[in-house]
Coordinates of C-alpha atoms and ligand atoms in Angstrom, one line a residue:
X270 CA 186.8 94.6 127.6
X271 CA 185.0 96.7 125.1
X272 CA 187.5 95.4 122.3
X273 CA 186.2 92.0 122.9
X274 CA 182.4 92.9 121.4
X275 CA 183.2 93.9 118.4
X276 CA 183.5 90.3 117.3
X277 CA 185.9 89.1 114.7
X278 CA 183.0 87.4 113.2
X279 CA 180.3 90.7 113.4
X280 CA 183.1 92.3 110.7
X281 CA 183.5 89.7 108.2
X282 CA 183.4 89.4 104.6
X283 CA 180.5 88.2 103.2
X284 CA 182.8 85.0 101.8
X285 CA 184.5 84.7 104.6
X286 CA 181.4 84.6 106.8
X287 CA 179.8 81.7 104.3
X288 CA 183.1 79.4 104.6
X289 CA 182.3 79.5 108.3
X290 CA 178.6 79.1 107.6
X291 CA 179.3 76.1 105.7
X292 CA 182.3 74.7 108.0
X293 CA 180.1 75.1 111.0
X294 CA 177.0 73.7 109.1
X295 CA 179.0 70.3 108.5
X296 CA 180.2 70.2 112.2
X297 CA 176.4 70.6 113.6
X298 CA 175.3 68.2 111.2
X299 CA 178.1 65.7 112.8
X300 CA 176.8 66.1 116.2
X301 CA 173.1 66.5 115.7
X302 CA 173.9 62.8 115.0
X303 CA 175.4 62.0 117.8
X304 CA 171.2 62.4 119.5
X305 CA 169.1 59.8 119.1
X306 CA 166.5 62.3 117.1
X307 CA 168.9 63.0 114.1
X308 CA 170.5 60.0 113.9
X309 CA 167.3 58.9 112.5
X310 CA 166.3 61.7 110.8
X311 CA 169.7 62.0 109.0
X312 CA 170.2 58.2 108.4
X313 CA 170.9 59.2 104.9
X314 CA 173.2 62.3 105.0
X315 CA 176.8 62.6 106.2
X316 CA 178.4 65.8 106.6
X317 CA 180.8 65.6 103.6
X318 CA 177.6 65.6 101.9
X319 CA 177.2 69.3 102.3
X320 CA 179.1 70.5 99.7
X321 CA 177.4 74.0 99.8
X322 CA 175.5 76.4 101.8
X323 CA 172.6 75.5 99.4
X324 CA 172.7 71.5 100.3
X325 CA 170.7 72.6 103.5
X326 CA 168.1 72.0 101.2
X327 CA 168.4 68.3 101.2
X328 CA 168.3 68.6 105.0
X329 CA 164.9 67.6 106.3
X330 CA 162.6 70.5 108.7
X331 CA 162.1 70.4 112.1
X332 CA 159.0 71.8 114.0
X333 CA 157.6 72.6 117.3
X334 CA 155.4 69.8 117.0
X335 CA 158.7 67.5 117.0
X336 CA 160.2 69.4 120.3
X337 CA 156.5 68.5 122.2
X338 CA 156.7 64.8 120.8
X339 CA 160.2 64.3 122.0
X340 CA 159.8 66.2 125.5
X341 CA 161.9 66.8 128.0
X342 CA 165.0 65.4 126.5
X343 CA 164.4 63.8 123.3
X344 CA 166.7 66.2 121.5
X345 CA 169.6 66.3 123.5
X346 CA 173.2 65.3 121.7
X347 CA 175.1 65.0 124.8
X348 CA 174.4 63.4 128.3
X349 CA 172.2 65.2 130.7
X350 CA 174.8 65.0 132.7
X351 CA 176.7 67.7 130.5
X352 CA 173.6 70.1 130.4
X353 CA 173.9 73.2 133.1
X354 CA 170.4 74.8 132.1
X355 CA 167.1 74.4 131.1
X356 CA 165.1 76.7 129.7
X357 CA 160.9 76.5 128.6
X358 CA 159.4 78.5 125.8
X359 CA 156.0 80.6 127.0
X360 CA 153.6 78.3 125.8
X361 CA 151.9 81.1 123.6
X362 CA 150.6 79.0 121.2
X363 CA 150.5 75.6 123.4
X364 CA 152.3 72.9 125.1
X365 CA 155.5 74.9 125.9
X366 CA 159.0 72.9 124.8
X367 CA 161.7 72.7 127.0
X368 CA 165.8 73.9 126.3
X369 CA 168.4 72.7 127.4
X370 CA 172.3 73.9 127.5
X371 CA 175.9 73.2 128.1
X372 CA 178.2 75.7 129.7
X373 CA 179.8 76.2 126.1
X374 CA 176.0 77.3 124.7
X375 CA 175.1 79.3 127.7
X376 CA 178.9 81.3 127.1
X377 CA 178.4 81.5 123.3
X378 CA 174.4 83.1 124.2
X379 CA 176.2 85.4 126.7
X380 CA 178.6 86.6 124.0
X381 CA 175.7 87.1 121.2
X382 CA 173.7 89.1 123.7
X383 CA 177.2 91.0 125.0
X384 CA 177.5 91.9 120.8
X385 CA 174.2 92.7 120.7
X386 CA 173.8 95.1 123.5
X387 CA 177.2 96.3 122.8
X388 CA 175.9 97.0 118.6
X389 CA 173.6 99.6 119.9
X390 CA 176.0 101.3 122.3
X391 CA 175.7 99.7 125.8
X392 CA 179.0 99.9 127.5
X393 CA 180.5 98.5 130.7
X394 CA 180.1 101.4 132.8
X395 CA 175.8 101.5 132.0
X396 CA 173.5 100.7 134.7
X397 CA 171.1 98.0 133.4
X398 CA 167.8 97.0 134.5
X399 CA 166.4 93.9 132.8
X400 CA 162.4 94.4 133.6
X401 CA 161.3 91.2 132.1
X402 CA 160.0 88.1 133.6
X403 CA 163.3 86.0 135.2
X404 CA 162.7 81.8 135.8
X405 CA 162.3 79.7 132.9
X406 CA 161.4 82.6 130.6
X407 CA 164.6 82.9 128.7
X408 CA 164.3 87.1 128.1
X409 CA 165.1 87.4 131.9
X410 CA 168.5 85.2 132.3
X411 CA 169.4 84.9 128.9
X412 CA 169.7 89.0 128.9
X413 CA 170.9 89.1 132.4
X414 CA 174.2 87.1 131.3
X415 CA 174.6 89.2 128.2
X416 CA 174.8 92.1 130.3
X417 CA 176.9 91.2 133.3
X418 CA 178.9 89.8 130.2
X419 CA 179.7 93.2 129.3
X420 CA 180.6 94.4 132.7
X421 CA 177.2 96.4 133.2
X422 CA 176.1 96.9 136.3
X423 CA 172.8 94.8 135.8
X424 CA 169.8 95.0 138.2
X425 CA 167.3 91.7 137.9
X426 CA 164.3 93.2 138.4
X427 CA 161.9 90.8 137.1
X428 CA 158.4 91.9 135.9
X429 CA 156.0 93.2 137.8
X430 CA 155.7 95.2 141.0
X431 CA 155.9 99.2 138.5
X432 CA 156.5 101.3 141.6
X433 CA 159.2 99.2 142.5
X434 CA 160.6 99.2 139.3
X435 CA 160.1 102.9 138.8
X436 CA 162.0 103.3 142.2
X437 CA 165.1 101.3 141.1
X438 CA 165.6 103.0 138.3
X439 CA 165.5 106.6 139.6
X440 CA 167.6 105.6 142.4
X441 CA 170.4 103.6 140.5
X442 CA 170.7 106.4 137.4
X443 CA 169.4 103.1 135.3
X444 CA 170.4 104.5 131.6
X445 CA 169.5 100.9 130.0
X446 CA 166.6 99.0 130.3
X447 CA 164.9 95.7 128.6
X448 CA 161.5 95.6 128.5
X449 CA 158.4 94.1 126.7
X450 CA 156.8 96.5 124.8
X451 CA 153.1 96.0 125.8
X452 CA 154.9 96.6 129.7
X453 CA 156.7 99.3 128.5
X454 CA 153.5 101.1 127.7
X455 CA 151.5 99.8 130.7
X456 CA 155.1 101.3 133.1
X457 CA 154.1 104.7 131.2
X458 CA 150.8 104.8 133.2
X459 CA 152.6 104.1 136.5
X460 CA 154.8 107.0 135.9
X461 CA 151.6 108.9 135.0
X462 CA 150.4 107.7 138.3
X463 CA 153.1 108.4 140.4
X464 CA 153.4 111.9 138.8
X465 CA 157.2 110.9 137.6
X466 CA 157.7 112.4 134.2
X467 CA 160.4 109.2 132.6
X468 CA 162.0 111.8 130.5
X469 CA 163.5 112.9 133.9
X470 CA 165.5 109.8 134.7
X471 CA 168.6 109.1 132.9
X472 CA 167.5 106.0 130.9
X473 CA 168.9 106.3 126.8
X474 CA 168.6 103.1 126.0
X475 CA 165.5 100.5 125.8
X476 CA 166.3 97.1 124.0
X477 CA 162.6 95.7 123.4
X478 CA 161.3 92.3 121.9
X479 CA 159.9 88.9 123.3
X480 CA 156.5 89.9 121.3
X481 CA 155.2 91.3 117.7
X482 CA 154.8 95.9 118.1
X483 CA 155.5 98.0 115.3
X484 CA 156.8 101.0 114.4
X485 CA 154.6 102.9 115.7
X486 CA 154.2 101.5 119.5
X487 CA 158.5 101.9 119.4
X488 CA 157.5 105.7 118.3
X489 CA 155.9 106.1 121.6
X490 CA 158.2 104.2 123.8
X491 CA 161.3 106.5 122.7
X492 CA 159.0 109.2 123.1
X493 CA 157.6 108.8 126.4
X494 CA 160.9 107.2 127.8
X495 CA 163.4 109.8 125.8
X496 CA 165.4 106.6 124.8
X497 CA 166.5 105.3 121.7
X498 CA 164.4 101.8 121.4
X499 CA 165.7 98.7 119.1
X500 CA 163.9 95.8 118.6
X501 CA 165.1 92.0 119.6
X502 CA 164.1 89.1 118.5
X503 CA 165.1 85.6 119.9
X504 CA 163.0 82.0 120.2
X505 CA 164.0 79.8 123.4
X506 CA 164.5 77.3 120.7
X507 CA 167.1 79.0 119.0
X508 CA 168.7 80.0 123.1
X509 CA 166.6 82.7 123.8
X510 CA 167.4 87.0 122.5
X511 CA 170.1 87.7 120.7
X512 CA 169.5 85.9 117.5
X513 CA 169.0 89.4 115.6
X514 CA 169.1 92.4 117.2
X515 CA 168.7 95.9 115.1
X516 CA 171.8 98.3 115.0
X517 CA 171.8 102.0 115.3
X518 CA 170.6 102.9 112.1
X519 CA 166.8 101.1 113.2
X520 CA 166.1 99.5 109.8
X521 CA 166.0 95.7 110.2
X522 CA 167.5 93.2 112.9
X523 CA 171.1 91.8 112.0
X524 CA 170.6 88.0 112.5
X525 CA 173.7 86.7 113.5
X526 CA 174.7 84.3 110.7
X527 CA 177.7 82.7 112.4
X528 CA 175.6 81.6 114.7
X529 CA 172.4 81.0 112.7
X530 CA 171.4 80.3 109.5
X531 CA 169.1 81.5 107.9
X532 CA 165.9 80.6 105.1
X533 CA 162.9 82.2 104.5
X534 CA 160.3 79.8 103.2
X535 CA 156.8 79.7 102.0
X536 CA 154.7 77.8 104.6
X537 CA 152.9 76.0 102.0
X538 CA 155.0 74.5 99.6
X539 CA 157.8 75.2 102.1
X540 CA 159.9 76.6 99.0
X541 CA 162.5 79.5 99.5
X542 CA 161.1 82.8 98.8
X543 CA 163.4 85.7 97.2
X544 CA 164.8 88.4 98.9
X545 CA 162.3 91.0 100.2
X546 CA 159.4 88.7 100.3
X547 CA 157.8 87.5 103.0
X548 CA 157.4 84.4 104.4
X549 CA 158.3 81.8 107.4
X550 CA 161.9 82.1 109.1
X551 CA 163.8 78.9 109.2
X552 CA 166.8 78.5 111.3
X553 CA 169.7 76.0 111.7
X554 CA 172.2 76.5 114.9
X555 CA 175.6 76.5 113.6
X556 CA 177.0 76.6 117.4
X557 CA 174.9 74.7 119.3
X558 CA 176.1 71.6 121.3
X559 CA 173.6 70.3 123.8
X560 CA 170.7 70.5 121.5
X561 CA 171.3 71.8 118.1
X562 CA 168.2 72.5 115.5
X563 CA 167.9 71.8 111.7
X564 CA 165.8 73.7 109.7
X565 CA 163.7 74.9 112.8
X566 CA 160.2 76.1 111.4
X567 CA 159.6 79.5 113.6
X568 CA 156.7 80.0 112.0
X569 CA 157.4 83.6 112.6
X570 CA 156.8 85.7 109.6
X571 CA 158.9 87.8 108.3
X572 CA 161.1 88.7 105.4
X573 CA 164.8 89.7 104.2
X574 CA 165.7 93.2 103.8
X575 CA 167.4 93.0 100.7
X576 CA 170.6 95.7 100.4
X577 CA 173.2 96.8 102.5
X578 CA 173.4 98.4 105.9
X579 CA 175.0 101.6 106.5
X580 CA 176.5 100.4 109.5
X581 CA 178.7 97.8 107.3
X582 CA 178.0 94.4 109.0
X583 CA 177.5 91.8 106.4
X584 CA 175.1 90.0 108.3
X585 CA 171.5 90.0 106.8
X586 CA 168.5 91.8 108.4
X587 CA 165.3 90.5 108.9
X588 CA 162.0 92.8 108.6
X589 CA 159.6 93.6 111.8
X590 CA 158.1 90.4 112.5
X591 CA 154.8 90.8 111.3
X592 CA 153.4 88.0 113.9
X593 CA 153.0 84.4 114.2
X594 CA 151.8 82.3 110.9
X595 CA 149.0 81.3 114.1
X596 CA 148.7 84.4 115.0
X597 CA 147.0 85.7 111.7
X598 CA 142.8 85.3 112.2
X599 CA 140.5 85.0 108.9
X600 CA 137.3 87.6 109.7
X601 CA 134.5 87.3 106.6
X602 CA 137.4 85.6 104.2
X603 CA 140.2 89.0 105.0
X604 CA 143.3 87.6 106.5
X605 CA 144.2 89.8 109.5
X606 CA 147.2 90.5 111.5
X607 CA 146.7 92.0 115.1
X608 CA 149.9 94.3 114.4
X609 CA 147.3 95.7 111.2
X610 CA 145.4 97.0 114.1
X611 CA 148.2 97.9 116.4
X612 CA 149.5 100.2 113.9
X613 CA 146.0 101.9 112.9
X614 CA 145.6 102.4 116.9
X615 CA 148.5 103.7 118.1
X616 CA 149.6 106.5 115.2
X617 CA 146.2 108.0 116.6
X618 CA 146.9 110.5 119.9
X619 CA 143.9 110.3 121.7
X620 CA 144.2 106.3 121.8
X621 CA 146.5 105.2 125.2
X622 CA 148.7 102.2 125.7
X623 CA 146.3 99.0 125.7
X624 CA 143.8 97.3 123.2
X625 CA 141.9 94.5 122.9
X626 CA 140.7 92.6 119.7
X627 CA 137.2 90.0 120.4
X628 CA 136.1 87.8 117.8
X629 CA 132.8 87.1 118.1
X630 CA 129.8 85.0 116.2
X631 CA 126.3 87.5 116.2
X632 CA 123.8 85.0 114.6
X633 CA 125.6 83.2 111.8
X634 CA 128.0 86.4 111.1
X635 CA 131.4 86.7 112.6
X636 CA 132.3 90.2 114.0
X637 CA 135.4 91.9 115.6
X638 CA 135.1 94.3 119.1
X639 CA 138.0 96.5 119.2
X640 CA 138.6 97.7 122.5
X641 CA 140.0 100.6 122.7
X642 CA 141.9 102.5 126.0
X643 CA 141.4 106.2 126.0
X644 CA 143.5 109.0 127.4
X645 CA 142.6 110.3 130.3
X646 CA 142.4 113.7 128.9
X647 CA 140.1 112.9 126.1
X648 CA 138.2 110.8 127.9
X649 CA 135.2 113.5 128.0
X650 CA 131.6 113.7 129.1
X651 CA 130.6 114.8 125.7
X652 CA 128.6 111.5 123.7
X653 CA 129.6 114.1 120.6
X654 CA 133.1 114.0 120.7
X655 CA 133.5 110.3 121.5
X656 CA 131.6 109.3 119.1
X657 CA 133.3 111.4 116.6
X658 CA 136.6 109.5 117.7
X659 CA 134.9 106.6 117.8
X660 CA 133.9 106.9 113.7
X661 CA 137.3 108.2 113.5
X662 CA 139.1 105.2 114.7
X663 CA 136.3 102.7 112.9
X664 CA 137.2 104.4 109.4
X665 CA 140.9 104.1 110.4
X666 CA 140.9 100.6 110.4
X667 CA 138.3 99.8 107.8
X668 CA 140.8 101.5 105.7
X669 CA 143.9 99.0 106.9
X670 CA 142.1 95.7 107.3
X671 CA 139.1 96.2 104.8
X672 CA 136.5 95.5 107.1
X673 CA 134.5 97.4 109.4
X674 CA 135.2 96.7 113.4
X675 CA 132.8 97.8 115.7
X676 CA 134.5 99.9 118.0
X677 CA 134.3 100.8 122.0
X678 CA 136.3 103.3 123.9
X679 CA 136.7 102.1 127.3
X680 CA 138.7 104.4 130.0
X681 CA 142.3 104.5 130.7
X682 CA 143.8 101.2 132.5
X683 CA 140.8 99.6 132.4
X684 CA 142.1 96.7 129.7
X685 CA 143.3 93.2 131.4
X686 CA 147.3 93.7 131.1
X687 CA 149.8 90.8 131.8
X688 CA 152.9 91.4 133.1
X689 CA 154.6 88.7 130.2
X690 CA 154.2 88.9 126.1
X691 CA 150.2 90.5 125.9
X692 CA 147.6 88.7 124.5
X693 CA 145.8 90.9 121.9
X694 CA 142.8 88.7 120.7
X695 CA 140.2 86.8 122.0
X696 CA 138.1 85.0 119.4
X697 CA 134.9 83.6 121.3
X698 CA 133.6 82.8 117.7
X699 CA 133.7 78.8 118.5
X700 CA 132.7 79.2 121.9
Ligands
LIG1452 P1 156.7 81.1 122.9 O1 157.0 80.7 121.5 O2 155.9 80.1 123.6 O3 156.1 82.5 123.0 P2 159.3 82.1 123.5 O4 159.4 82.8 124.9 O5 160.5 81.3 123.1 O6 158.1 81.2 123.6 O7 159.1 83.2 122.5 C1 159.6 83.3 121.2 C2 158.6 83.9 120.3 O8 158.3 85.3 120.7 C3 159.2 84.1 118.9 O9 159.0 82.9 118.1 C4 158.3 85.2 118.3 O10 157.0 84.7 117.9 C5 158.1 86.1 119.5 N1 159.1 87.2 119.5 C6 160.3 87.3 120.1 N2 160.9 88.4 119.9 C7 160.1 89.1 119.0 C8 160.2 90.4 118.4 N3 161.2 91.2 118.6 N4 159.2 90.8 117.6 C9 158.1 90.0 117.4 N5 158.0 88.8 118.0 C10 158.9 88.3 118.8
LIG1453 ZN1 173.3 97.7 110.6

């Protein structure tokens, strides 16, 4: 069984991995056409037309806004008939879109997630708990058949309901767990709570994703949990997780180029952007059948890690995503990105596990409230030393973003938290 995971196509030459690029590029490209959506779109373009990796360029884009105009099933390449699941994006930024997926994509997802899992040392005989939201959210089956796919013992214990979560896993030995980072931090108060220290389960390994966290919120989940964290990325559009997924060495997601390909792209003049820089990730399906994508627009932003990977695997890395191209806000003409903040808050100790960022209008000037959760145990009667952390944290962030937030400590827990992807801003500036 465990043979099976190291794919034939995870190892690779870097040739041998573009000849199937470019082989599997022509055949999507023949059945995207077979849908009524890219048979218009690619009136003008035959397969045999692709005569390199770099012809995707003559291949038109695709965006979210074409998956909303052409809901439910606008997309599809082969009959309803043929499709076994369907799938809806979150709706984080609007109108969610729906997926939907032969048996032959759901089996291909189940054996990127297997490689995935498998990359960072999951085996058959790990008891898995997948704590993310199950239904039409595709981090809760999508993972689920990744890791029954790998023989796991796998435990569907949706989101929600901490003590009952906390309870499976000390009672199963649960050594691998999925969650969303912003509800991996919120769990660590439940723990708190409960008086369970984490460190005394037998968890090792936490695969965590479905939303933008850096560096320095995986710092504390491996430290709180004692568990080696890595970051997955994945888009419903694109299946759902397991489209990259980092390796041991934690320096980059591998995106799985048999399966995608990739571009990075400047969102303006929607040119490619070298190596290294950052910019909007575009990806084409290469094994999709019910519903393959061209030139998807993620409008996630991130870049390529230019070099190799100790580990060996030829296939490229992507950075951290650094957030949604809507996610960015413009305060007094600075471009902002929450994670700017997130990173700022969380390298500081005294700070807990939530915050919240308002944008608000005083008079004719735009300000930003950061809310800020403080640990219990500095959480202390003295106005003194609050307000000396509260300068502290204000001059933290004027030095990372430029401009200075006002700043409010507000007491442990006390933050709105949702049990799905958090949402870290609130601009009332329009309202
Ligand atoms: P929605 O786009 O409505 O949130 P999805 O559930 O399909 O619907 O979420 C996919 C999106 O979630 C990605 O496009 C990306 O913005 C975000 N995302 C997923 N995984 C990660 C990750 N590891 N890091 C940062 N953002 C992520
Ligand atoms: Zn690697």
């Amino acid at each position: 069984m465990d043979k099976e995971y190291l794919h034939e196509e995870e190892m690779l030459s870097r040739d041998e991995l573009e000849a199937l690029q470019l082989k599997r590029l022509k055949e999507t490209i023949a059945q995207a056409k077979k849908g009524l959506f890219y048979w218009d779109r690619l009136e003008d373009i035959e397969p045999e037309d692709i005569k390199s990796l770099d012809d995707i360029k003559k291949l038109p884009f695709t965006t979210k806004d074409d998956l909303r105009k052409n809901y439910p099933v606008g997309l599809l390449t082969e009959p309803v008939a043929k499709m076994v699941r369907l799938h809806v994006s979150s709706g984080t930024t609007g109108a969610p879109t729906a997926v939907l997926y032969t048996q032959k994509d759901l089996d291909t997802w189940a054996d990127l997630m297997a490689r995935c899992m498998y990359m960072v040392g999951i085996r058959s005989w790990d008891i898995f708990q997948n704590l993310s939201g199950y239904g039409l959210f595709t981090g809760g089956l999508g993972i689920h058949y990744g890791a029954e796919r790998l023989g796991c013992l796998t435990i569907p214990a949706g989101a929600g309901n901490s003590k009952r979560q906390i309870k499976l896993m000390k009672d199963f030995r649960v050594t691998a767990i999925h969650i969303i980072p912003s509800y991996a931090l919120h769990l660590a108060t439940v723990f708190d709570e409960m008086g369970i220290d984490p460190k005394s389960l037998n968890l090792k390994i936490a695969l965590i994703g479905a939303e933008p966290h850096t560096e320095e919120v995986r710092k504390r989940i491996e430290e709180i949990y004692n568990v080696k964290a890595y970051n997955s990325y994945g888009l419903s559009e694109m299946n759902g997780p397991g489209v990259a997924f980092e390796c041991k060495e934690q320096n980059g997601m591998h995106i799985w180029e048999d399966a995608y390909l990739v571009e990075v792209i400047d969102p303006d003049t929607l040119e490619p952007v070298p190596d290294g820089e950052f910019g909007e990730l575009v990806l084409t399906t290469l094994k999709r059948e019910g519903m393959p994508l061209i030139r998807y627009r993620t409008r996630d932003i991130t870049r390529i890690l230019p070099g190799e990977c100790p580990c060996k695997r030829v296939h490229k890395r992507i950075d951290r995503i650094k957030g949604r191209s809507d996610d960015m806000f413009i305060l007094k003409g600075v471009n902002i990105y929450p994670m700017q903040v997130e990173k700022v808050l969380m390298s500081i100790p005294e700070v807990g596990q939530n915050y919240l960022i308002v944008l608000e209008r005083e008079g004719h000037i735009d300000q930003m409230r950061v809310k800020v959760e403080i640990k219990d145990e500095f959480f202390v009667e003295d106005m003194r030393v609050l307000k000396a952390l509260q300068d502290k944290i204000q001059k933290r962030l004027r030095q990372e973003i430029l401009i200075t937030p006002k700043v409010e400590l507000v007491e442990h827990r006390s933050l709105p938290k949702s049990e799905g992807k958090a949402i870290r801003v609130i601009d009332k500036r329009q309202e």
